[in-house]
Amino acid sequence: MDESFSNLQTSHLLGSVPAVISDDNQKSTNVHIASVKEGPSANMQIFPPHQGNNAAKGYQTLESPTEGPEQQPSNNWKGYFNVYSYAQYFNVDTDVVLNRLMSSLYPTSGDFFSKIDANPDLYGLVWICTTLVFVLSSLGNCATYLVKKRTDSAAPWVFDVNYINLAASLIYGYAIIVPVAFYFSLRYMGSRADLLRFWCLWGYSLFVFVPTTLPLLIPVEFLRWVIILLTGGIASNDLTVVVAVAFGLQMVLSIFIKVWFFP
């Protein structure tokens, strides 16, 4: 009985005195604890084990997650269908857009091209084209209403929804397809060209049509032609990279807008 009681742990009891351990036993105990701490770390293993050529490696090891930031997926063809891949082309402030809009109205100063070259964007292209589609469709219907009331006030007038489809097809098609055609033409001739820069230039060059369509409601045919031709000339000055062809295309666009939307 005395021997059994002598083996009980009493160090946690109040007033108890720890047993005296000799120096040799203390050293052997410390060595044993150190060997346990320095032993090989255990790796967690997951099921199923390796398959095929890696079957000899046994079960798979559960690797610890890295603490660094997540790696971005590599660029491939799937990036063209990802909306976030185009976010960099819309990274412009409102002040920058307004400054470029004002500069596009005075392209001969030379400041407009330096601002575009620094950071071309697609925000101006999308915003200006969308605004112009709305302005043309609404003011075009208003112009037909005024003409109808001048010729025959008793005749009924119906809002023409096809103006929206026509304006969207004309403006978006012109602002997207024409720069692409210029881009491939210049690349074919061996010239260095930037498609993003062309889209940016064409987009901001169309801004002048937004404020000048309002005076086209004036029922004076000669004044309308003067306004639209001056607008086409100002818009073509923004595209001095291809002055001759750009001038012709902008004038054709101006005449089409006048004939179709403001007859």
C-alpha atoms as a PDB file:
ATOM      1  CA  MET A   1       0.000   0.000   0.000  1.00  0.00           C
ATOM      2  CA  ASP A   2       2.807   2.390   0.841  1.00  0.00           C
ATOM      3  CA  GLU A   3       4.445   1.799  -2.491  1.00  0.00           C
ATOM      4  CA  SER A   4       1.196   2.474  -4.437  1.00  0.00           C
ATOM      5  CA  PHE A   5       0.629   5.765  -2.648  1.00  0.00           C
ATOM      6  CA  SER A   6       4.161   6.864  -3.269  1.00  0.00           C
ATOM      7  CA  ASN A   7       3.577   6.759  -7.051  1.00  0.00           C
ATOM      8  CA  LEU A   8       0.691   9.287  -7.013  1.00  0.00           C
ATOM      9  CA  GLN A   9       1.183  12.741  -8.612  1.00  0.00           C
ATOM     10  CA  THR A  10       1.039  15.290  -5.786  1.00  0.00           C
ATOM     11  CA  SER A  11       2.698  18.282  -7.410  1.00  0.00           C
ATOM     12  CA  HIS A  12      -0.673  19.926  -8.072  1.00  0.00           C
ATOM     13  CA  LEU A  13      -1.725  19.777  -4.420  1.00  0.00           C
ATOM     14  CA  LEU A  14      -1.346  22.800  -2.182  1.00  0.00           C
ATOM     15  CA  GLY A  15       1.622  22.554   0.094  1.00  0.00           C
ATOM     16  CA  SER A  16       3.170  19.702  -1.795  1.00  0.00           C
ATOM     17  CA  VAL A  17       6.898  19.644  -2.426  1.00  0.00           C
ATOM     18  CA  PRO A  18       8.131  18.441  -5.822  1.00  0.00           C
ATOM     19  CA  ALA A  19      10.274  15.393  -5.809  1.00  0.00           C
ATOM     20  CA  VAL A  20      13.977  15.850  -6.050  1.00  0.00           C
ATOM     21  CA  ILE A  21      15.381  14.706  -9.366  1.00  0.00           C
ATOM     22  CA  SER A  22      19.017  14.106  -9.833  1.00  0.00           C
ATOM     23  CA  ASP A  23      21.020  16.029 -12.430  1.00  0.00           C
ATOM     24  CA  ASP A  24      21.555  12.945 -14.572  1.00  0.00           C
ATOM     25  CA  ASN A  25      17.841  12.210 -14.744  1.00  0.00           C
ATOM     26  CA  GLN A  26      17.065  15.882 -15.447  1.00  0.00           C
ATOM     27  CA  LYS A  27      19.496  15.940 -18.411  1.00  0.00           C
ATOM     28  CA  SER A  28      18.114  12.721 -19.875  1.00  0.00           C
ATOM     29  CA  THR A  29      14.589  14.096 -19.573  1.00  0.00           C
ATOM     30  CA  ASN A  30      15.525  17.354 -21.345  1.00  0.00           C
ATOM     31  CA  VAL A  31      17.238  15.442 -24.147  1.00  0.00           C
ATOM     32  CA  HIS A  32      14.139  13.305 -24.627  1.00  0.00           C
ATOM     33  CA  ILE A  33      11.867  16.374 -24.788  1.00  0.00           C
ATOM     34  CA  ALA A  34      14.175  18.120 -27.267  1.00  0.00           C
ATOM     35  CA  SER A  35      14.239  15.052 -29.501  1.00  0.00           C
ATOM     36  CA  VAL A  36      10.454  14.998 -29.524  1.00  0.00           C
ATOM     37  CA  LYS A  37      10.243  18.698 -30.457  1.00  0.00           C
ATOM     38  CA  GLU A  38      12.824  18.390 -33.219  1.00  0.00           C
ATOM     39  CA  GLY A  39      11.285  15.275 -34.680  1.00  0.00           C
ATOM     40  CA  PRO A  40       9.905  15.205 -38.236  1.00  0.00           C
ATOM     41  CA  SER A  41       6.671  17.105 -38.701  1.00  0.00           C
ATOM     42  CA  ALA A  42       3.652  15.032 -39.560  1.00  0.00           C
ATOM     43  CA  ASN A  43       1.954  15.627 -42.905  1.00  0.00           C
ATOM     44  CA  MET A  44      -1.767  15.173 -43.289  1.00  0.00           C
ATOM     45  CA  GLN A  45      -2.690  12.791 -46.046  1.00  0.00           C
ATOM     46  CA  ILE A  46      -5.861  12.810 -48.058  1.00  0.00           C
ATOM     47  CA  PHE A  47      -7.791  10.151 -49.917  1.00  0.00           C
ATOM     48  CA  PRO A  48      -7.592   8.913 -52.670  1.00  0.00           C
ATOM     49  CA  PRO A  49      -3.945   7.948 -53.068  1.00  0.00           C
ATOM     50  CA  HIS A  50      -1.888   8.850 -56.149  1.00  0.00           C
ATOM     51  CA  GLN A  51      -3.021   7.232 -59.359  1.00  0.00           C
ATOM     52  CA  GLY A  52      -1.074   5.892 -62.335  1.00  0.00           C
ATOM     53  CA  ASN A  53       2.637   6.636 -62.380  1.00  0.00           C
ATOM     54  CA  ASN A  54       2.454   8.248 -58.940  1.00  0.00           C
ATOM     55  CA  ALA A  55       0.982   5.162 -57.239  1.00  0.00           C
ATOM     56  CA  ALA A  56       4.313   4.387 -55.557  1.00  0.00           C
ATOM     57  CA  LYS A  57       4.136   7.687 -53.662  1.00  0.00           C
ATOM     58  CA  GLY A  58       1.235   6.468 -51.537  1.00  0.00           C
ATOM     59  CA  TYR A  59      -1.380   8.896 -50.309  1.00  0.00           C
ATOM     60  CA  GLN A  60      -1.434  12.513 -51.383  1.00  0.00           C
ATOM     61  CA  THR A  61      -0.081  15.131 -48.997  1.00  0.00           C
ATOM     62  CA  LEU A  62      -2.381  17.974 -47.962  1.00  0.00           C
ATOM     63  CA  GLU A  63      -0.329  21.073 -48.670  1.00  0.00           C
ATOM     64  CA  SER A  64      -0.756  24.181 -46.586  1.00  0.00           C
ATOM     65  CA  PRO A  65      -2.231  27.177 -48.423  1.00  0.00           C
ATOM     66  CA  THR A  66       0.110  29.963 -49.389  1.00  0.00           C
ATOM     67  CA  GLU A  67      -0.136  33.274 -47.581  1.00  0.00           C
ATOM     68  CA  GLY A  68       0.584  35.411 -50.630  1.00  0.00           C
ATOM     69  CA  PRO A  69      -2.050  37.055 -52.833  1.00  0.00           C
ATOM     70  CA  GLU A  70      -4.056  34.977 -55.216  1.00  0.00           C
ATOM     71  CA  GLN A  71      -2.418  34.472 -58.569  1.00  0.00           C
ATOM     72  CA  GLN A  72      -4.198  35.964 -61.537  1.00  0.00           C
ATOM     73  CA  PRO A  73      -5.235  33.552 -64.273  1.00  0.00           C
ATOM     74  CA  SER A  74      -2.989  33.499 -67.303  1.00  0.00           C
ATOM     75  CA  ASN A  75      -4.021  35.465 -70.352  1.00  0.00           C
ATOM     76  CA  ASN A  76      -5.690  33.305 -72.961  1.00  0.00           C
ATOM     77  CA  TRP A  77      -8.572  33.449 -75.386  1.00  0.00           C
ATOM     78  CA  LYS A  78     -11.084  33.169 -72.532  1.00  0.00           C
ATOM     79  CA  GLY A  79     -10.067  36.638 -71.343  1.00  0.00           C
ATOM     80  CA  TYR A  80     -11.844  38.224 -74.308  1.00  0.00           C
ATOM     81  CA  PHE A  81     -15.174  37.004 -72.879  1.00  0.00           C
ATOM     82  CA  ASN A  82     -14.423  38.309 -69.388  1.00  0.00           C
ATOM     83  CA  VAL A  83     -15.907  41.710 -68.577  1.00  0.00           C
ATOM     84  CA  TYR A  84     -13.197  42.486 -66.014  1.00  0.00           C
ATOM     85  CA  SER A  85     -10.477  42.253 -68.675  1.00  0.00           C
ATOM     86  CA  TYR A  86     -11.847  45.459 -70.255  1.00  0.00           C
ATOM     87  CA  ALA A  87     -11.989  47.442 -67.008  1.00  0.00           C
ATOM     88  CA  GLN A  88      -8.563  48.991 -67.662  1.00  0.00           C
ATOM     89  CA  TYR A  89      -9.907  50.739 -70.774  1.00  0.00           C
ATOM     90  CA  PHE A  90     -12.582  52.530 -68.727  1.00  0.00           C
ATOM     91  CA  ASN A  91     -10.268  53.657 -65.938  1.00  0.00           C
ATOM     92  CA  VAL A  92     -10.674  57.415 -66.439  1.00  0.00           C
ATOM     93  CA  ASP A  93     -11.964  60.156 -64.177  1.00  0.00           C
ATOM     94  CA  THR A  94     -14.831  62.474 -64.972  1.00  0.00           C
ATOM     95  CA  ASP A  95     -12.471  65.444 -65.139  1.00  0.00           C
ATOM     96  CA  VAL A  96     -10.308  63.646 -67.698  1.00  0.00           C
ATOM     97  CA  VAL A  97     -13.315  62.833 -69.895  1.00  0.00           C
ATOM     98  CA  LEU A  98     -14.644  66.395 -69.730  1.00  0.00           C
ATOM     99  CA  ASN A  99     -11.202  67.767 -70.557  1.00  0.00           C
ATOM    100  CA  ARG A 100     -10.963  65.509 -73.608  1.00  0.00           C
ATOM    101  CA  LEU A 101     -14.451  66.473 -74.720  1.00  0.00           C
ATOM    102  CA  MET A 102     -13.566  70.147 -74.622  1.00  0.00           C
ATOM    103  CA  SER A 103     -10.285  69.499 -76.414  1.00  0.00           C
ATOM    104  CA  SER A 104     -12.077  67.586 -79.179  1.00  0.00           C
ATOM    105  CA  LEU A 105     -13.981  70.764 -80.058  1.00  0.00           C
ATOM    106  CA  TYR A 106     -10.658  72.573 -80.680  1.00  0.00           C
ATOM    107  CA  PRO A 107      -8.478  69.882 -82.280  1.00  0.00           C
ATOM    108  CA  THR A 108      -6.237  72.362 -84.121  1.00  0.00           C
ATOM    109  CA  SER A 109      -4.593  73.366 -80.832  1.00  0.00           C
ATOM    110  CA  GLY A 110      -2.759  70.027 -80.767  1.00  0.00           C
ATOM    111  CA  ASP A 111      -3.564  69.407 -77.114  1.00  0.00           C
ATOM    112  CA  PHE A 112      -6.233  66.829 -77.941  1.00  0.00           C
ATOM    113  CA  PHE A 113      -3.848  64.293 -79.459  1.00  0.00           C
ATOM    114  CA  SER A 114      -1.356  64.492 -76.597  1.00  0.00           C
ATOM    115  CA  LYS A 115      -4.120  63.754 -74.091  1.00  0.00           C
ATOM    116  CA  ILE A 116      -5.339  60.769 -76.083  1.00  0.00           C
ATOM    117  CA  ASP A 117      -1.853  59.305 -76.549  1.00  0.00           C
ATOM    118  CA  ALA A 118      -1.183  59.399 -72.807  1.00  0.00           C
ATOM    119  CA  ASN A 119      -4.062  57.084 -71.903  1.00  0.00           C
ATOM    120  CA  PRO A 120      -6.567  56.130 -74.641  1.00  0.00           C
ATOM    121  CA  ASP A 121      -9.895  54.951 -73.278  1.00  0.00           C
ATOM    122  CA  LEU A 122     -13.130  53.385 -74.492  1.00  0.00           C
ATOM    123  CA  TYR A 123     -15.366  55.206 -72.051  1.00  0.00           C
ATOM    124  CA  GLY A 124     -15.715  58.184 -74.378  1.00  0.00           C
ATOM    125  CA  LEU A 125     -16.574  55.938 -77.313  1.00  0.00           C
ATOM    126  CA  VAL A 126     -19.372  54.113 -75.477  1.00  0.00           C
ATOM    127  CA  TRP A 127     -20.783  57.163 -73.714  1.00  0.00           C
ATOM    128  CA  ILE A 128     -20.727  59.500 -76.725  1.00  0.00           C
ATOM    129  CA  CYS A 129     -22.182  56.925 -79.122  1.00  0.00           C
ATOM    130  CA  THR A 130     -24.992  56.048 -76.715  1.00  0.00           C
ATOM    131  CA  THR A 131     -25.798  59.713 -76.139  1.00  0.00           C
ATOM    132  CA  LEU A 132     -25.730  60.439 -79.855  1.00  0.00           C
ATOM    133  CA  VAL A 133     -28.108  57.550 -80.580  1.00  0.00           C
ATOM    134  CA  PHE A 134     -30.603  58.941 -78.080  1.00  0.00           C
ATOM    135  CA  VAL A 135     -30.247  62.518 -79.380  1.00  0.00           C
ATOM    136  CA  LEU A 136     -30.653  61.571 -83.042  1.00  0.00           C
ATOM    137  CA  SER A 137     -33.674  59.345 -82.461  1.00  0.00           C
ATOM    138  CA  SER A 138     -35.464  61.866 -80.255  1.00  0.00           C
ATOM    139  CA  LEU A 139     -34.650  65.050 -82.188  1.00  0.00           C
ATOM    140  CA  GLY A 140     -35.231  63.270 -85.498  1.00  0.00           C
ATOM    141  CA  ASN A 141     -38.778  62.451 -84.441  1.00  0.00           C
ATOM    142  CA  CYS A 142     -39.207  66.004 -83.205  1.00  0.00           C
ATOM    143  CA  ALA A 143     -38.080  67.329 -86.597  1.00  0.00           C
ATOM    144  CA  THR A 144     -40.575  65.144 -88.435  1.00  0.00           C
ATOM    145  CA  TYR A 145     -43.280  66.347 -86.068  1.00  0.00           C
ATOM    146  CA  LEU A 146     -42.501  69.993 -86.854  1.00  0.00           C
ATOM    147  CA  VAL A 147     -42.466  69.306 -90.570  1.00  0.00           C
ATOM    148  CA  LYS A 148     -45.783  67.470 -90.318  1.00  0.00           C
ATOM    149  CA  LYS A 149     -47.408  70.327 -88.434  1.00  0.00           C
ATOM    150  CA  ARG A 150     -46.123  72.907 -90.919  1.00  0.00           C
ATOM    151  CA  THR A 151     -47.415  71.055 -93.966  1.00  0.00           C
ATOM    152  CA  ASP A 152     -50.645  69.654 -92.563  1.00  0.00           C
ATOM    153  CA  SER A 153     -51.541  70.461 -88.984  1.00  0.00           C
ATOM    154  CA  ALA A 154     -54.551  68.182 -89.024  1.00  0.00           C
ATOM    155  CA  ALA A 155     -52.579  65.098 -90.081  1.00  0.00           C
ATOM    156  CA  PRO A 156     -51.832  62.636 -87.263  1.00  0.00           C
ATOM    157  CA  TRP A 157     -48.239  62.113 -86.194  1.00  0.00           C
ATOM    158  CA  VAL A 158     -46.769  58.854 -84.856  1.00  0.00           C
ATOM    159  CA  PHE A 159     -43.453  58.421 -83.111  1.00  0.00           C
ATOM    160  CA  ASP A 160     -41.119  56.402 -85.364  1.00  0.00           C
ATOM    161  CA  VAL A 161     -39.349  53.776 -83.244  1.00  0.00           C
ATOM    162  CA  ASN A 162     -37.233  52.730 -86.218  1.00  0.00           C
ATOM    163  CA  TYR A 163     -35.176  55.882 -85.697  1.00  0.00           C
ATOM    164  CA  ILE A 164     -33.648  54.244 -82.630  1.00  0.00           C
ATOM    165  CA  ASN A 165     -32.618  51.110 -84.520  1.00  0.00           C
ATOM    166  CA  LEU A 166     -31.276  53.135 -87.426  1.00  0.00           C
ATOM    167  CA  ALA A 167     -29.329  55.521 -85.199  1.00  0.00           C
ATOM    168  CA  ALA A 168     -27.819  52.670 -83.162  1.00  0.00           C
ATOM    169  CA  SER A 169     -26.775  50.725 -86.258  1.00  0.00           C
ATOM    170  CA  LEU A 170     -25.334  53.827 -87.919  1.00  0.00           C
ATOM    171  CA  ILE A 171     -23.401  55.296 -84.992  1.00  0.00           C
ATOM    172  CA  TYR A 172     -22.100  52.107 -83.377  1.00  0.00           C
ATOM    173  CA  GLY A 173     -21.288  50.548 -86.729  1.00  0.00           C
ATOM    174  CA  TYR A 174     -19.452  53.648 -87.909  1.00  0.00           C
ATOM    175  CA  ALA A 175     -17.512  54.161 -84.648  1.00  0.00           C
ATOM    176  CA  ILE A 176     -16.417  50.509 -84.418  1.00  0.00           C
ATOM    177  CA  ILE A 177     -16.030  49.184 -87.956  1.00  0.00           C
ATOM    178  CA  VAL A 178     -14.340  52.213 -89.579  1.00  0.00           C
ATOM    179  CA  PRO A 179     -11.436  52.351 -87.068  1.00  0.00           C
ATOM    180  CA  VAL A 180     -10.942  48.597 -87.496  1.00  0.00           C
ATOM    181  CA  ALA A 181     -10.732  49.049 -91.272  1.00  0.00           C
ATOM    182  CA  PHE A 182      -8.180  51.850 -90.874  1.00  0.00           C
ATOM    183  CA  TYR A 183      -6.189  49.749 -88.428  1.00  0.00           C
ATOM    184  CA  PHE A 184      -5.816  46.749 -90.724  1.00  0.00           C
ATOM    185  CA  SER A 185      -5.137  48.996 -93.723  1.00  0.00           C
ATOM    186  CA  LEU A 186      -2.271  50.756 -91.981  1.00  0.00           C
ATOM    187  CA  ARG A 187      -0.863  47.501 -90.651  1.00  0.00           C
ATOM    188  CA  TYR A 188      -0.992  46.040 -94.141  1.00  0.00           C
ATOM    189  CA  MET A 189       1.011  49.008 -95.429  1.00  0.00           C
ATOM    190  CA  GLY A 190       3.618  48.405 -92.743  1.00  0.00           C
ATOM    191  CA  SER A 191       2.676  51.298 -90.485  1.00  0.00           C
ATOM    192  CA  ARG A 192       2.472  50.954 -86.732  1.00  0.00           C
ATOM    193  CA  ALA A 193      -1.117  51.473 -85.642  1.00  0.00           C
ATOM    194  CA  ASP A 194      -3.000  51.170 -82.366  1.00  0.00           C
ATOM    195  CA  LEU A 195      -6.619  50.002 -82.588  1.00  0.00           C
ATOM    196  CA  LEU A 196      -7.466  51.302 -79.126  1.00  0.00           C
ATOM    197  CA  ARG A 197      -6.181  54.746 -80.067  1.00  0.00           C
ATOM    198  CA  PHE A 198      -8.288  54.744 -83.251  1.00  0.00           C
ATOM    199  CA  TRP A 199     -11.433  53.804 -81.337  1.00  0.00           C
ATOM    200  CA  CYS A 200     -10.725  56.530 -78.798  1.00  0.00           C
ATOM    201  CA  LEU A 201     -10.159  59.153 -81.493  1.00  0.00           C
ATOM    202  CA  TRP A 202     -13.297  58.244 -83.438  1.00  0.00           C
ATOM    203  CA  GLY A 203     -15.384  58.188 -80.301  1.00  0.00           C
ATOM    204  CA  TYR A 204     -14.419  61.660 -79.139  1.00  0.00           C
ATOM    205  CA  SER A 205     -14.617  63.041 -82.684  1.00  0.00           C
ATOM    206  CA  LEU A 206     -18.352  62.289 -82.700  1.00  0.00           C
ATOM    207  CA  PHE A 207     -19.005  64.452 -79.654  1.00  0.00           C
ATOM    208  CA  VAL A 208     -19.445  67.561 -81.780  1.00  0.00           C
ATOM    209  CA  PHE A 209     -22.599  66.032 -83.303  1.00  0.00           C
ATOM    210  CA  VAL A 210     -24.317  65.965 -79.898  1.00  0.00           C
ATOM    211  CA  PRO A 211     -24.718  69.757 -79.394  1.00  0.00           C
ATOM    212  CA  THR A 212     -25.033  70.644 -83.079  1.00  0.00           C
ATOM    213  CA  THR A 213     -28.064  68.422 -83.709  1.00  0.00           C
ATOM    214  CA  LEU A 214     -30.259  70.745 -81.668  1.00  0.00           C
ATOM    215  CA  PRO A 215     -29.982  73.712 -84.138  1.00  0.00           C
ATOM    216  CA  LEU A 216     -30.989  71.318 -86.907  1.00  0.00           C
ATOM    217  CA  LEU A 217     -34.552  71.667 -85.629  1.00  0.00           C
ATOM    218  CA  ILE A 218     -34.641  75.156 -87.142  1.00  0.00           C
ATOM    219  CA  PRO A 219     -36.908  74.880 -90.203  1.00  0.00           C
ATOM    220  CA  VAL A 220     -34.467  76.651 -92.545  1.00  0.00           C
ATOM    221  CA  GLU A 221     -32.963  74.248 -95.055  1.00  0.00           C
ATOM    222  CA  PHE A 222     -29.969  76.373 -95.995  1.00  0.00           C
ATOM    223  CA  LEU A 223     -29.041  76.907 -92.347  1.00  0.00           C
ATOM    224  CA  ARG A 224     -29.335  73.192 -91.680  1.00  0.00           C
ATOM    225  CA  TRP A 225     -26.881  72.359 -94.450  1.00  0.00           C
ATOM    226  CA  VAL A 226     -24.399  74.933 -93.214  1.00  0.00           C
ATOM    227  CA  ILE A 227     -24.576  73.581 -89.662  1.00  0.00           C
ATOM    228  CA  ILE A 228     -24.160  69.933 -90.626  1.00  0.00           C
ATOM    229  CA  LEU A 229     -21.285  70.592 -93.038  1.00  0.00           C
ATOM    230  CA  LEU A 230     -19.432  72.655 -90.448  1.00  0.00           C
ATOM    231  CA  THR A 231     -19.996  69.886 -87.920  1.00  0.00           C
ATOM    232  CA  GLY A 232     -18.539  67.309 -90.270  1.00  0.00           C
ATOM    233  CA  GLY A 233     -15.512  69.511 -90.881  1.00  0.00           C
ATOM    234  CA  ILE A 234     -14.854  69.964 -87.152  1.00  0.00           C
ATOM    235  CA  ALA A 235     -15.233  66.245 -86.538  1.00  0.00           C
ATOM    236  CA  SER A 236     -12.796  65.378 -89.314  1.00  0.00           C
ATOM    237  CA  ASN A 237     -10.136  67.682 -87.835  1.00  0.00           C
ATOM    238  CA  ASP A 238      -9.924  65.338 -84.841  1.00  0.00           C
ATOM    239  CA  LEU A 239      -8.681  62.596 -87.162  1.00  0.00           C
ATOM    240  CA  THR A 240      -5.612  64.200 -88.712  1.00  0.00           C
ATOM    241  CA  VAL A 241      -3.849  60.836 -88.678  1.00  0.00           C
ATOM    242  CA  VAL A 242      -5.811  59.997 -91.826  1.00  0.00           C
ATOM    243  CA  VAL A 243      -7.026  63.417 -92.874  1.00  0.00           C
ATOM    244  CA  ALA A 244      -8.212  62.856 -96.435  1.00  0.00           C
ATOM    245  CA  VAL A 245     -10.204  59.670 -95.954  1.00  0.00           C
ATOM    246  CA  ALA A 246     -11.437  60.686 -92.512  1.00  0.00           C
ATOM    247  CA  PHE A 247     -12.727  64.004 -93.878  1.00  0.00           C
ATOM    248  CA  GLY A 248     -14.686  62.200 -96.571  1.00  0.00           C
ATOM    249  CA  LEU A 249     -16.184  59.701 -94.138  1.00  0.00           C
ATOM    250  CA  GLN A 250     -17.176  62.321 -91.610  1.00  0.00           C
ATOM    251  CA  MET A 251     -18.827  64.396 -94.330  1.00  0.00           C
ATOM    252  CA  VAL A 252     -20.751  61.360 -95.574  1.00  0.00           C
ATOM    253  CA  LEU A 253     -21.932  60.700 -92.021  1.00  0.00           C
ATOM    254  CA  SER A 254     -22.997  64.337 -91.639  1.00  0.00           C
ATOM    255  CA  ILE A 255     -24.974  64.322 -94.882  1.00  0.00           C
ATOM    256  CA  PHE A 256     -26.661  61.040 -93.969  1.00  0.00           C
ATOM    257  CA  ILE A 257     -27.711  62.426 -90.585  1.00  0.00           C
ATOM    258  CA  LYS A 258     -29.138  65.539 -92.251  1.00  0.00           C
ATOM    259  CA  VAL A 259     -31.018  63.713 -95.002  1.00  0.00           C
ATOM    260  CA  TRP A 260     -32.409  60.858 -92.936  1.00  0.00           C
ATOM    261  CA  PHE A 261     -33.090  62.327 -89.504  1.00  0.00           C
ATOM    262  CA  PHE A 262     -33.783  65.981 -90.429  1.00  0.00           C
ATOM    263  CA  PRO A 263     -35.471  65.947 -93.843  1.00  0.00           C
END
